[in-house]
Structure formats: structure tokens, C-alpha cells
Coordinates of C-alpha atoms and ligand atoms in Angstrom, one line a residue:
Chain A
X77 CA 61.2 97.9 83.7
X78 CA 64.3 96.3 85.1
X79 CA 66.4 98.8 83.2
X80 CA 64.4 101.7 84.6
X81 CA 64.9 100.3 88.1
X82 CA 68.6 99.9 87.5
X83 CA 68.9 103.5 86.1
X84 CA 67.2 104.8 89.3
X85 CA 69.5 102.8 91.5
X86 CA 72.6 104.1 89.6
X87 CA 71.3 107.6 89.9
X88 CA 70.6 107.2 93.6
X89 CA 74.1 105.8 94.2
X90 CA 75.7 108.6 92.3
X91 CA 73.8 111.0 94.5
X92 CA 74.9 109.2 97.6
X93 CA 78.5 109.4 96.6
X94 CA 78.2 113.1 95.8
X95 CA 76.5 113.9 99.1
X96 CA 79.8 113.4 100.7
X97 CA 81.2 116.4 98.9
X98 CA 78.6 118.9 99.5
X99 CA 81.0 121.8 99.1
X100 CA 81.7 120.7 95.6
X101 CA 78.0 120.8 94.9
X102 CA 77.7 124.5 95.7
X103 CA 81.0 125.2 93.8
X104 CA 79.9 123.3 90.8
X105 CA 76.5 125.1 90.5
X106 CA 78.4 128.4 90.8
X107 CA 80.7 127.3 88.0
X108 CA 77.7 126.3 85.8
X109 CA 76.3 129.8 86.2
X110 CA 79.6 131.3 85.4
X111 CA 80.1 129.2 82.3
X112 CA 76.7 130.1 81.1
X113 CA 77.6 133.8 81.5
X114 CA 80.7 133.2 79.4
X115 CA 78.8 131.5 76.7
X116 CA 76.1 134.2 76.7
X117 CA 78.7 136.9 76.4
X118 CA 80.3 135.1 73.4
X119 CA 77.0 135.1 71.7
X120 CA 76.1 138.6 72.6
X121 CA 79.4 139.8 71.2
X122 CA 78.4 138.7 67.7
X123 CA 75.2 140.8 67.9
X124 CA 76.9 144.1 69.0
X125 CA 77.2 145.3 65.4
X126 CA 74.5 143.2 63.6
X127 CA 70.8 142.4 64.2
X128 CA 71.1 138.9 62.9
X129 CA 73.7 136.2 62.4
X130 CA 73.1 133.5 59.8
X131 CA 69.5 134.7 59.6
X132 CA 68.8 134.3 63.4
X133 CA 67.9 137.1 65.7
X134 CA 69.4 137.3 69.1
X135 CA 66.6 135.6 71.0
X136 CA 66.4 132.9 68.3
X137 CA 70.1 132.3 68.7
X138 CA 69.6 132.1 72.4
X139 CA 67.4 129.0 71.9
X140 CA 70.4 127.4 70.2
X141 CA 72.6 128.4 73.0
X142 CA 70.2 127.1 75.5
X143 CA 70.2 123.7 73.7
X144 CA 74.0 123.8 73.7
X145 CA 74.0 124.2 77.4
X146 CA 71.5 121.3 77.8
X147 CA 73.8 119.0 75.8
X148 CA 77.0 120.1 77.4
X149 CA 75.2 119.3 80.8
X150 CA 74.4 115.9 79.5
X151 CA 77.9 115.2 78.3
X152 CA 79.4 116.3 81.6
X153 CA 76.8 114.6 83.8
X154 CA 76.5 111.3 82.0
X155 CA 78.8 110.7 79.1
X156 CA 82.2 111.9 80.4
X157 CA 82.0 110.2 83.8
X158 CA 80.9 106.9 82.3
X159 CA 83.7 107.2 79.7
X160 CA 86.2 107.4 82.6
X161 CA 84.5 104.5 84.2
X162 CA 84.7 102.3 81.1
X163 CA 88.3 103.2 80.6
X164 CA 89.0 102.2 84.2
X165 CA 87.1 99.0 83.8
X166 CA 89.1 98.0 80.8
X167 CA 92.4 99.0 82.4
X168 CA 91.8 97.2 85.6
X169 CA 89.9 94.2 84.1
X170 CA 86.8 94.8 86.1
X171 CA 84.9 94.9 82.9
X172 CA 84.7 91.1 83.5
X173 CA 82.1 91.7 86.1
X174 CA 80.0 93.7 83.7
X175 CA 80.2 91.1 81.0
X176 CA 79.2 88.3 83.3
X177 CA 75.9 89.9 84.2
X178 CA 72.7 88.9 82.5
X179 CA 71.8 92.3 81.2
X180 CA 72.9 94.4 78.2
X181 CA 76.5 95.1 78.9
X182 CA 76.6 98.4 77.0
X183 CA 73.8 99.7 79.2
X184 CA 75.5 98.5 82.3
X185 CA 78.8 100.0 81.4
X186 CA 77.7 103.3 79.9
X187 CA 74.9 104.5 82.2
X188 CA 76.4 103.6 85.5
X189 CA 77.5 106.8 87.1
X190 CA 76.2 110.3 86.9
X191 CA 77.7 113.6 88.1
X192 CA 74.4 114.8 89.2
X193 CA 75.3 118.4 89.8
X194 CA 76.3 118.9 86.2
X195 CA 72.7 118.5 85.4
X196 CA 72.4 122.1 86.6
X197 CA 73.6 123.0 83.0
X198 CA 70.6 121.2 81.7
X199 CA 68.2 123.2 83.9
X200 CA 69.9 126.5 83.1
X201 CA 69.8 125.7 79.4
X202 CA 66.1 125.0 79.5
X203 CA 65.8 128.3 81.4
X204 CA 67.5 130.1 78.7
X205 CA 65.2 128.6 76.1
X206 CA 62.1 129.7 78.0
X207 CA 63.5 133.2 78.5
X208 CA 64.3 133.5 74.8
X209 CA 60.8 132.4 73.9
X210 CA 59.5 135.1 76.3
X211 CA 61.7 137.7 74.6
X212 CA 60.3 136.6 71.2
X213 CA 56.9 136.8 72.6
X214 CA 56.3 133.6 70.8
X215 CA 54.1 130.7 71.9
X216 CA 54.9 127.6 69.9
X217 CA 52.0 125.4 68.9
X218 CA 51.6 122.1 70.7
X219 CA 52.6 120.4 67.4
X220 CA 55.9 122.4 67.4
X221 CA 56.5 121.6 71.0
X222 CA 55.9 117.9 70.3
X223 CA 58.4 117.9 67.4
X224 CA 60.8 119.8 69.5
X225 CA 60.6 117.2 72.2
X226 CA 61.1 114.4 69.8
X227 CA 64.1 116.1 68.3
X228 CA 65.4 116.7 71.8
X229 CA 65.2 113.1 72.6
X230 CA 66.7 112.2 69.2
X231 CA 69.5 114.6 70.1
X232 CA 70.1 112.9 73.4
X233 CA 70.3 109.5 71.6
X234 CA 72.6 110.9 68.9
X235 CA 75.1 112.4 71.3
X236 CA 75.0 109.2 73.4
X237 CA 75.5 106.9 70.4
X238 CA 78.1 109.1 68.8
X239 CA 80.1 109.4 71.9
X240 CA 79.8 105.7 72.6
X241 CA 81.2 104.9 69.2
X242 CA 84.2 106.8 70.2
X243 CA 84.5 105.5 73.7
X244 CA 84.3 101.9 72.5
X245 CA 87.6 102.4 70.9
X246 CA 88.9 102.1 74.5
X247 CA 88.9 98.4 74.0
X248 CA 91.8 99.0 71.6
X249 CA 93.5 102.2 72.8
X250 CA 93.0 102.6 76.5
X251 CA 93.4 106.4 76.3
X252 CA 90.3 107.6 74.3
X253 CA 89.9 111.0 76.0
X254 CA 92.0 112.3 73.2
X255 CA 89.4 111.3 70.7
X256 CA 86.4 112.6 72.7
X257 CA 88.3 115.8 73.2
X258 CA 88.3 116.1 69.4
X259 CA 84.5 115.7 69.4
X260 CA 84.2 118.3 72.1
X261 CA 86.0 120.7 69.8
X262 CA 83.5 120.1 67.1
X263 CA 80.7 120.3 69.7
X264 CA 81.5 123.9 70.7
X265 CA 80.6 124.8 67.1
X266 CA 77.1 124.0 68.2
X267 CA 76.8 127.2 70.2
X268 CA 75.8 129.0 67.1
X269 CA 73.1 128.2 64.5
X270 CA 74.9 126.2 61.8
X271 CA 73.7 128.7 59.1
X272 CA 76.6 131.0 60.2
X273 CA 79.1 128.6 58.9
X274 CA 80.1 128.0 55.3
X275 CA 78.3 125.2 53.4
X276 CA 81.0 122.5 53.8
X277 CA 81.2 123.1 57.5
X278 CA 77.4 122.9 57.8
X279 CA 77.5 119.7 55.9
X280 CA 80.2 118.3 58.2
X281 CA 78.3 119.3 61.3
X282 CA 75.1 117.6 60.0
X283 CA 76.3 114.4 58.5
X284 CA 79.8 113.6 60.0
X285 CA 79.9 115.1 63.4
X286 CA 76.1 115.6 63.9
X287 CA 76.3 118.7 66.1
X288 CA 73.7 120.6 64.2
X289 CA 71.2 117.9 65.0
X290 CA 71.7 118.6 68.7
X291 CA 71.2 122.3 68.7
X292 CA 70.1 124.0 65.5
X293 CA 67.6 121.4 64.4
X294 CA 65.5 121.4 67.6
X295 CA 65.7 125.2 67.8
X296 CA 64.5 125.5 64.2
X297 CA 61.6 123.1 64.9
X298 CA 60.5 125.1 67.9
X299 CA 60.4 128.2 65.8
X300 CA 58.5 126.3 63.1
X301 CA 61.3 126.6 60.6
X302 CA 62.4 123.0 60.2
X303 CA 61.2 121.0 57.2
X304 CA 59.8 117.6 57.8
X305 CA 62.7 116.1 55.8
X306 CA 65.2 117.4 58.3
X307 CA 63.1 116.3 61.2
X308 CA 63.0 112.8 59.7
X309 CA 66.7 113.0 59.0
X310 CA 67.4 113.6 62.7
X311 CA 65.2 110.8 63.9
X312 CA 66.8 108.5 61.3
X313 CA 70.3 109.5 62.4
X314 CA 69.4 108.8 66.0
X315 CA 68.1 105.3 65.2
X316 CA 71.0 104.5 62.9
X317 CA 73.7 105.7 65.3
X318 CA 72.2 103.8 68.1
X319 CA 72.2 100.6 66.1
X320 CA 75.7 101.3 65.0
X321 CA 77.0 101.9 68.5
X322 CA 75.4 98.8 69.8
X323 CA 76.9 96.8 67.0
X324 CA 80.3 98.3 67.5
X325 CA 80.1 97.7 71.2
X326 CA 79.3 94.0 70.6
X327 CA 82.1 93.7 68.2
X328 CA 84.5 95.2 70.7
X329 CA 83.3 92.9 73.5
X330 CA 83.9 90.0 71.3
X331 CA 87.5 91.1 70.9
X332 CA 88.0 91.9 74.5
X333 CA 90.6 89.9 76.3
X334 CA 90.7 91.4 79.7
X335 CA 93.9 92.4 81.5
X336 CA 95.7 89.3 82.7
X337 CA 95.2 87.5 86.0
Chain B
X282 CA 75.3 65.0 82.7
X283 CA 78.3 67.2 83.6
X284 CA 78.2 70.8 84.8
X285 CA 81.4 71.6 83.0
X286 CA 82.8 69.9 79.9
X287 CA 86.0 71.0 78.3
X288 CA 87.3 69.3 75.3
X289 CA 90.7 70.1 73.7
X290 CA 90.4 73.7 74.7
X291 CA 93.0 76.0 73.3
X292 CA 93.3 79.7 74.0
X293 CA 96.1 81.6 72.4
X294 CA 96.7 85.3 72.8
X295 CA 98.1 87.4 70.0
X296 CA 100.4 89.8 71.7
X297 CA 101.6 92.7 69.6
X298 CA 104.4 94.9 70.6
X299 CA 103.4 98.5 70.3
X300 CA 105.1 101.8 70.7
X301 CA 103.8 103.7 73.6
X302 CA 101.0 106.4 73.3
X303 CA 98.1 106.9 71.0
X304 CA 100.1 107.2 67.7
X305 CA 102.1 104.1 68.6
X306 CA 98.8 102.3 69.0
X307 CA 97.6 103.6 65.7
X308 CA 100.8 102.6 63.9
X309 CA 100.7 99.1 65.3
X310 CA 97.1 98.8 64.0
X311 CA 98.5 99.1 60.5
X312 CA 101.7 97.1 60.9
X313 CA 101.4 94.4 63.5
X314 CA 104.3 92.5 65.0
X315 CA 102.7 89.7 66.8
X316 CA 103.7 86.9 69.0
X317 CA 101.5 84.0 70.0
X318 CA 101.1 83.1 73.7
X319 CA 99.7 79.7 74.2
X320 CA 98.0 80.3 77.5
X321 CA 95.9 77.1 77.3
X322 CA 97.0 74.5 74.9
X323 CA 94.7 71.5 74.5
X324 CA 93.2 70.7 77.9
X325 CA 90.2 68.5 78.4
X326 CA 88.3 67.7 81.7
X327 CA 84.7 67.3 83.0
X328 CA 83.2 68.3 86.3
X329 CA 80.2 66.7 87.7
X330 CA 77.4 68.6 89.5
X331 CA 78.2 69.4 93.1
X332 CA 81.9 68.7 92.7
X333 CA 84.6 71.0 94.1
X334 CA 87.7 70.9 91.9
X335 CA 91.0 72.6 92.8
X336 CA 92.7 74.1 89.8
X337 CA 96.5 74.2 90.4
X338 CA 99.5 75.5 88.6
X339 CA 102.3 77.9 88.8
X340 CA 101.9 81.5 87.8
X341 CA 101.1 81.9 84.1
X342 CA 100.0 78.3 83.8
X343 CA 96.7 79.3 82.2
X344 CA 94.3 79.0 85.2
X345 CA 92.7 82.4 85.0
X346 CA 92.5 82.1 81.2
X347 CA 90.6 78.8 81.5
X348 CA 88.2 80.3 84.1
X349 CA 87.6 83.2 81.8
X350 CA 86.7 81.0 78.9
X351 CA 84.4 79.0 81.1
X352 CA 82.6 82.1 82.3
X353 CA 82.2 83.4 78.7
X354 CA 84.7 86.2 78.8
X355 CA 87.0 84.9 76.3
X356 CA 86.5 83.1 73.0
X357 CA 88.3 79.7 72.8
X358 CA 90.8 79.6 70.0
X359 CA 89.9 75.9 69.5
X360 CA 88.1 73.2 71.3
X361 CA 84.7 72.8 72.8
X362 CA 83.4 74.2 76.1
X363 CA 80.0 73.6 77.7
X364 CA 78.9 74.8 81.1
X365 CA 75.5 73.7 82.3
X366 CA 74.8 72.8 78.7
X367 CA 75.5 76.3 77.4
X368 CA 78.3 77.6 75.2
X369 CA 79.7 80.2 77.5
X370 CA 81.0 82.8 75.0
X371 CA 77.5 83.2 73.7
X372 CA 76.8 84.8 77.1
X373 CA 73.2 84.0 77.1
X374 CA 71.3 85.6 80.0
X375 CA 70.0 82.1 81.1
X376 CA 73.6 81.0 81.3
X377 CA 74.9 84.1 83.1
X378 CA 72.1 83.9 85.7
X379 CA 73.5 80.5 86.9
X380 CA 77.1 81.2 87.2
X381 CA 79.3 83.5 89.1
X382 CA 82.9 84.7 88.8
X383 CA 84.9 85.8 91.9
X384 CA 88.4 87.1 91.4
X385 CA 90.6 87.7 94.4
X386 CA 92.5 90.6 92.7
X387 CA 89.5 92.4 91.3
X388 CA 86.4 93.6 92.9
X389 CA 82.9 94.4 91.8
X390 CA 81.9 96.2 95.0
X391 CA 81.4 99.9 94.5
X392 CA 84.3 101.6 96.3
X393 CA 82.7 104.7 97.7
X394 CA 79.5 103.1 98.9
X395 CA 78.5 100.4 101.4
X396 CA 78.5 96.9 100.0
X397 CA 74.7 96.6 100.4
X398 CA 74.3 99.1 97.5
X399 CA 76.1 96.7 95.2
X400 CA 73.9 93.9 96.5
X401 CA 70.8 95.9 95.7
X402 CA 72.0 96.5 92.2
X403 CA 72.7 92.8 91.7
X404 CA 69.2 92.1 93.1
X405 CA 67.8 94.3 90.4
X406 CA 70.0 92.8 87.7
X407 CA 69.1 89.2 88.6
X408 CA 65.5 90.2 89.3
X409 CA 65.5 88.6 92.7
X410 CA 62.1 88.9 94.5
X411 CA 62.2 90.8 97.9
X412 CA 61.5 87.8 100.1
X413 CA 64.0 85.6 98.4
X414 CA 66.6 88.4 98.6
X415 CA 65.9 88.7 102.3
X416 CA 66.3 85.0 102.9
X417 CA 69.5 84.7 100.9
X418 CA 70.9 87.8 102.5
X419 CA 70.2 86.3 106.0
X420 CA 71.8 83.0 105.1
X421 CA 74.9 84.7 103.6
X422 CA 75.1 87.0 106.6
X423 CA 75.1 84.0 108.9
X424 CA 77.5 81.9 106.8
X425 CA 80.0 84.7 106.2
X426 CA 79.5 86.3 109.6
X427 CA 78.9 89.6 107.9
X428 CA 77.3 91.3 110.9
X429 CA 77.1 95.0 110.0
X430 CA 79.8 94.9 107.4
X431 CA 77.4 95.4 104.6
X432 CA 76.4 98.9 105.8
X433 CA 80.0 100.1 106.0
X434 CA 81.7 101.9 103.2
X435 CA 83.7 99.4 101.1
X436 CA 86.8 101.5 101.2
X437 CA 86.8 101.4 105.0
X438 CA 86.8 97.6 105.1
X439 CA 89.8 95.4 105.5
X440 CA 90.8 93.2 102.7
X441 CA 89.3 90.1 104.3
X442 CA 86.1 91.8 105.1
X443 CA 85.9 93.1 101.6
X444 CA 86.3 89.6 100.2
X445 CA 83.4 88.4 102.4
X446 CA 81.2 91.1 101.0
X447 CA 82.5 90.3 97.5
X448 CA 81.4 86.7 98.0
X449 CA 78.0 87.8 99.2
X450 CA 77.5 90.0 96.1
X451 CA 78.7 87.2 93.8
X452 CA 76.4 84.5 95.4
X453 CA 73.2 86.5 95.9
X454 CA 71.5 84.9 92.9
X455 CA 72.5 81.4 94.1
X456 CA 74.5 80.4 91.1
X457 CA 74.9 76.7 90.3
X458 CA 78.4 77.0 89.1
X459 CA 81.1 79.0 90.9
X460 CA 84.4 80.1 89.3
X461 CA 86.7 81.3 92.0
X462 CA 90.0 82.7 90.9
X463 CA 92.3 83.0 93.9
X464 CA 89.6 83.9 96.3
X465 CA 91.9 83.9 99.3
X466 CA 94.8 85.9 97.9
X467 CA 96.3 88.4 100.3
X468 CA 94.2 87.3 103.2
X469 CA 95.6 86.4 106.5
X470 CA 95.6 82.8 107.7
X471 CA 92.4 83.0 109.8
X472 CA 90.5 84.8 107.1
X473 CA 91.7 82.3 104.5
X474 CA 90.3 79.5 106.7
X475 CA 87.0 81.3 107.0
X476 CA 86.6 81.9 103.4
X477 CA 87.5 78.3 102.8
X478 CA 85.0 77.0 105.3
X479 CA 82.4 79.2 103.7
X480 CA 83.0 77.8 100.3
X481 CA 82.7 74.3 101.7
X482 CA 79.5 75.1 103.5
X483 CA 78.0 76.8 100.4
X484 CA 78.8 73.8 98.4
X485 CA 77.3 71.4 100.9
X486 CA 74.2 73.5 101.3
X487 CA 73.3 74.2 97.7
X488 CA 75.1 71.5 95.9
X489 CA 76.9 74.1 93.8
X490 CA 79.7 73.1 91.5
X491 CA 83.0 74.9 92.4
X492 CA 86.1 75.3 90.3
X493 CA 88.7 77.0 92.4
X494 CA 92.2 78.3 91.7
X495 CA 94.6 79.1 94.5
X496 CA 98.1 79.8 95.3
X497 CA 97.6 78.3 98.8
X498 CA 97.8 74.6 98.9
X499 CA 96.0 74.6 102.2
X500 CA 92.9 75.9 100.3
X501 CA 93.0 73.1 97.9
X502 CA 93.8 70.5 100.4
X503 CA 90.9 71.5 102.7
X504 CA 88.3 71.9 99.9
X505 CA 88.9 69.8 96.9
X506 CA 89.2 66.0 96.8
X507 CA 90.0 66.3 93.2
X508 CA 92.7 68.5 91.6
X509 CA 93.5 69.5 88.1
X510 CA 97.1 70.6 87.6
X511 CA 98.2 72.5 84.6
X512 CA 101.5 73.9 83.6
X513 CA 102.3 76.0 80.5
X514 CA 98.8 75.5 79.3
X515 CA 99.0 71.7 79.4
X516 CA 97.1 69.3 81.7
X517 CA 99.6 67.6 84.0
X518 CA 97.3 65.8 86.4
X519 CA 93.6 65.3 86.9
X520 CA 92.5 63.1 89.8
X521 CA 92.3 62.5 93.5
X522 CA 94.5 64.7 95.6
X523 CA 95.2 61.7 97.9
X524 CA 96.2 59.5 95.0
X525 CA 98.5 62.2 93.8
X526 CA 100.2 62.5 97.1
X527 CA 100.7 58.8 97.3
X528 CA 102.0 58.5 93.8
X529 CA 104.3 61.5 93.8
X530 CA 105.5 61.3 97.3
X531 CA 105.6 57.6 98.2
X532 CA 106.9 58.4 101.7
X533 CA 105.9 60.1 104.9
X534 CA 107.8 62.0 107.4
X535 CA 108.2 60.8 111.0
X536 CA 109.2 63.3 113.5
X537 CA 110.4 62.1 117.0
X538 CA 111.4 64.0 120.1
X539 CA 113.8 61.9 122.0
X540 CA 114.6 62.1 125.6
X541 CA 118.3 62.4 124.9
X542 CA 120.1 63.2 121.7
X543 CA 121.6 60.4 119.6
X544 CA 124.0 60.5 116.7
X545 CA 122.3 60.6 113.3
X546 CA 124.2 57.5 112.2
X547 CA 122.3 55.5 114.7
X548 CA 119.0 56.5 113.0
X549 CA 120.2 55.7 109.5
X550 CA 118.7 52.2 109.3
X551 CA 115.2 53.7 110.0
X552 CA 115.2 55.8 106.9
X553 CA 116.5 59.0 105.2
X554 CA 117.2 61.5 108.0
X555 CA 116.0 64.9 106.9
X556 CA 116.9 66.9 110.0
X557 CA 118.4 66.2 113.4
X558 CA 118.4 69.1 115.8
X559 CA 119.5 67.7 119.0
X560 CA 116.6 65.6 120.4
X561 CA 114.3 66.5 117.6
X562 CA 114.7 64.2 114.5
X563 CA 112.8 64.0 111.2
X564 CA 113.0 60.8 109.2
X565 CA 111.7 60.2 105.7
X566 CA 110.3 56.6 105.4
X567 CA 108.6 54.7 102.7
X568 CA 104.8 55.0 102.9
X569 CA 104.1 51.3 103.5
X570 CA 106.5 50.9 106.3
X571 CA 105.6 54.0 108.3
X572 CA 103.8 52.2 111.2
X573 CA 106.5 49.5 111.4
X574 CA 109.3 52.0 111.6
X575 CA 107.4 54.1 114.1
X576 CA 106.9 51.1 116.3
X577 CA 110.6 50.2 116.2
X578 CA 111.6 53.7 117.1
X579 CA 109.3 53.7 120.1
X580 CA 110.8 50.3 121.1
X581 CA 114.5 51.2 120.8
X582 CA 114.5 54.8 122.0
X583 CA 113.1 56.7 124.9
X584 CA 110.6 58.8 122.9
X585 CA 108.8 61.9 124.3
X586 CA 106.7 62.6 121.2
X587 CA 106.2 61.1 117.7
X588 CA 104.2 62.4 114.7
X589 CA 103.7 61.0 111.3
X590 CA 103.0 63.6 108.6
X591 CA 102.5 63.8 104.8
X592 CA 105.2 65.8 103.1
X593 CA 104.2 69.4 102.6
X594 CA 101.8 69.8 99.6
X595 CA 103.9 72.6 98.1
X596 CA 106.7 70.1 97.8
X597 CA 104.5 67.6 96.1
X598 CA 103.3 70.1 93.6
X599 CA 106.8 71.3 93.0
X600 CA 107.7 67.7 92.3
X601 CA 104.8 67.4 89.8
X602 CA 106.0 70.5 87.9
X603 CA 109.6 69.2 87.7
X604 CA 108.3 66.1 85.9
X605 CA 107.9 63.7 88.7
X606 CA 104.3 62.9 87.8
X607 CA 104.7 61.5 84.3
X608 CA 105.4 57.9 85.1
X609 CA 103.3 58.1 88.2
X610 CA 99.9 59.3 87.1
X611 CA 97.5 57.1 85.1
X612 CA 95.3 60.1 84.3
X613 CA 97.8 62.1 82.2
X614 CA 95.9 63.4 79.1
Ligands
LIG104 N1 95.1 89.4 78.0 C1 96.3 88.7 77.7 N2 97.0 89.0 76.7 C2 98.2 88.4 76.4 N3 98.7 87.3 77.1 C3 98.0 87.0 78.2 C4 96.8 87.7 78.6 N4 96.3 87.1 79.7 C5 97.2 86.2 80.1 N5 98.2 86.1 79.2 C6 99.3 85.1 79.3 O1 98.8 83.8 79.2 C7 99.5 83.0 80.2 C8 98.5 82.4 81.1 O2 98.0 83.4 82.0 P1 96.9 83.2 83.1 O3 95.8 82.4 82.6 O4 96.7 84.5 83.8 O5 97.7 82.2 84.1 P2 97.5 81.9 85.7 O6 96.2 82.4 86.1 O7 97.6 80.5 85.8 O8 98.6 82.6 86.4 C9 100.6 83.8 80.7 O9 101.7 83.6 80.0 C10 100.1 85.2 80.6 O10 101.1 86.1 80.5
LIG105 MG1 95.7 83.8 87.5

């Protein structure tokens, strides 16, 4: 309950700060739409000469693209700004104020600021998914929707935990954006269903940099194509990564000797 | 029962030289060239509930490091530390709820927002009920003379105003133990005095234990009866400020303004003449003889004005660091 209230306060504060730059808000929304256009065009280009890619028709692939948009919105609205904040806290030594508060320090450090307007990407992504389902003339069963929702949440947890594992390295190397950029490179592979890639890439994107679990898996579940094993794999990965990121964070905090004086 | 207990505390930093950049960092992970900095090297002291203790020492003495260990931010390399009965580095919520850390050079206030927003976040963090929040806020507003500062954007506040708000944010949960690291640094003289007065009042009102470091001797002289002096990570003195002054500087300074100037040689029998600018003369005299010498001066000369002062505290501390304390203090660890 306390954590929900804090999240709400952080969200409200972020909004208050952004209100000052209302022009940015309009500009950013425009950019979001433009970016979606570019991503759409890239996917459409693949379908010019073929009816399917990797066994997915165009509307089916659009669900994957919609999910990709959702997650890139989450990365830009939540993960990236908080990474900058954490790096700043470590550099300036103000992490001290986070570590002396009687709440979970990882929570306090990693969910503190939001670039609210980047959530436009999330909304647009969900829009694309709804549109694609309309094109397919497909109404998923409530069970499929439930599994989809669970996998979506698992995806959010996975991307958060995986990202935090990388960001926690900031306690040792202050400039971690190089590392998260590497992740972003892998992440762009998630625009397409992973079945378009060779086996070893698919394996990499499932088990090492779990991008497939963010986009392809939930999309497949919505279409009723995901086996229970893979659904459970996704949930298991989410739980495992979350535990791992918390453990790594605590380990890092123990080794933290903040900037002097 | 002590609020703070420190026994044989050591905190060493391993500093490794590393080449700049990401790859440099990576390389240094594999092959470390380290050097040990003994920031705190075997110090022991205790602080009773409600006490204000001034923590003094030159730059790099290990003051901040000690405060960080006490507030649970750093693991001690060796020794035992207890604050309110807790082991700080375990950072138990029950412990963190009862302490606060204020650092003059760092701020917790959100830069782009009014300070009240940070206070509201802290209210949620410490789960302070609405009515208690209101009461504490009213009290802090009165004590710190906050007025409408809390509703102004932090980045538009002056340094001193910001420190006042910073203190409000740090004390909202009414901590029992305050760790204040240079809380007056960079403030102008009036603001320093205000912050100082606030700390004294807070201590008197809530009986909070205060451990305070400062560059400004005036802070320490005004607030703390007891001082702990460290140098190079070692404890040099722990005891009464007054006793320290008497021991290290067994003299006072008499300054007289004479009606007409006299030759310094005439004044020699009275004591060591520090300065003689025409009619204004400063003489250093042994502590015990001060009043006798003053009386004789008044008798033998036409005197317009006469003051008796302690030597400046800065000078005394300087004296301590250059080794003058060793034979003088009974409390050397
Ligand atoms: N994070 C750190 N890493 C390495 N050395 C440090 C660190 N913090 C402080 N030091 C060193 O430890 C010594 C004590 O520093 P500090 O506790 O900040 O002193 P003070 O607060 O009394 O000025 C100094 O020599 C300082 O350079
Ligand atoms: Mg310091």
C-alpha cells in the first residue's frame, strides 16, 4: 500500500515537472506517431513480396510490432530516465539519501521518475494490437486474453529486471549507458516474430537476452499458438530475473562506498 | 545506555588506479593495482542520549566516513558500531526510521519541484499520519522560519533557504539521532547562526542526539559542550570544549585601548605583547593571572576600554593538530 502511494506520488511529481515543458509534450507525441510510422513501414516492406514471414501473416506480425511499441514506450518512459537518475545518484553521492530511507532501496531508486509522455508509445502500441485483431477478424477467448495479460505483465517484469541487472553495474562503472545501448540493439530484433531468425538467434533471444519473451510470446498466446510450456517459461524467467536483479542490487549496495565528502 | 557506541572502528578504502573509460574500468577489474586509504583508523567513543557532540578535524580526517558508517552507508572494515542498539550497516527499517543524515554538500530535495513535494514523499516513506505531519510541519515552519519557502521551486531558493528546507525534509519523521555533516557549509554568517540556533532548539525540544561536523569553529563552540577531534583517522581528543581550551591554550588575550600610546617595552612586564597599534594593545597573559594583570593595567594607565578574550578557537584546534594536545589531554585514546 505504501509502495502504491509512493508510485503515485512519483508519477504525479514527474507530471508536475513535465507540465512546465508543454511544448515538449506536443512535440513528443508527434515524434511517437512518426516513429510508429517508421516501424510500420519497416514491417510492411517485408510483406511486399511475401504473404508471410516466419509463418506470420501481416496482421499477426502487427501484433508483435504493437507489443514492441508498448515495450519501447516502457523503456523510454520508465527504465531509461531512472537509469540516468541512478547514475546521477551514484556520481553525486546522493544515493546516500536513498539508502538511508526505510524502504526498499531498489524500488526507491529505480521507479522514481517517469517521462510520462513516452507512455504515448504504450497507448499507440496497444492501438496497433487492437487494429491487427480487427484486421484478422479474430476475437480471442477470455482465457487467451488472460494468458496474454499475464505474459504482458511477465514481460514488463522481465524487461525491468533485465535492465536493472545492467544498470546495477553503475555501482562499478559509472557509465552504463554503453551497456544498455547494447541491450537496445538486441531489443530492436523484437520488432519481428522470432521465427524469422535462424535457430541460434532465436535461442539467444529467448534465453540470453529475452526479447522474444516480450513480444513474440504474448502475441503467440493471444493468437492461441503458445504452448503452456513456453508460457510457464516466461513466467519462470520473470520470477527468476526479478530475484536475480534484487540480489545483484543488494550485493552492489553492500559494495557501495559513496563519493567522498 | 548510549545512543552511539563506537569501538575500535576502522574503515579502510581500497583505491584502485584505473585507466579512464569503460575498457579501462574493465581492465582494472581483472588486474587491480590497489592502495589502502586508512580513512578511520581505530577510533572509539560513546554518545549519550540527548548529547550534542561536535566532530572536528581537518579535511580528510575521516569525519564524513565515520558519519557514513554510523548511518549504515558503509561497512566497517573492523570494530564495532551500535546506534540505538542497532548495527547500522544492517540498515534495518526500524533503525533507519529513527535516524537522519544531513549533508551540507548534497541535497535530497527534488530540484525542479517545490520542497513540499519532497516532504510529502518522505511523509509516505515514513508513514507519518496526516495530523502528525501537520503538527510537525507547523513546528518546523516556526523553528526554521520557513514561511512560504516550502511552496517555492527548490532551484529558485538561495543556498541558505535550501538548507532550511533540507533540514525540514530530514527531520519530518522526528529522528532520535541526527548525523549532520557540515550543515552550515557555504552559508553566510547570519544563516549559519540561524541553522545553529535551530539545531540547538531541536535538540532541546526533542532531546535528540546530535553528532555534528563542521568547518566553522563557531558552530561547534555555540552548539557542543563536548568535542571529538580526529586527525588522519585517529582520535586526538574527546572531551569538554572548555577543558580543551584551558589545556591547550593556558592563556587569554587582554586587549586595551589606551588614552595615549605607550612604548611596547613599557607593557612587557604585563605579558607577551601580541600587537600594538598606537593606542590599541593586545597582550597574552597566563590564564590564572588574567584578572590581576587587568587590574594593574587599569591602575597604571589611563584606559578607555579593556576586553578579555579566549584565543580564537581556530588557533586552538590548529595547536591540537600540530601535536600540542598529547601531553595536555587526559582523554587521549
Ligand atoms: N569513497 C572513497 N574512496 C576512497 N577514499 C575515500 C573515499 N571517501 C573518502 N576517502 C578518503 O578517506 C579519507 C577521509 O575522508 P573523509 O571521511 O571524507 O574526511 P573528512 O570528512 O574528515 O574531510 C580521505 O583521505 C579521503 O580522500
Ligand atoms: Mg567531510
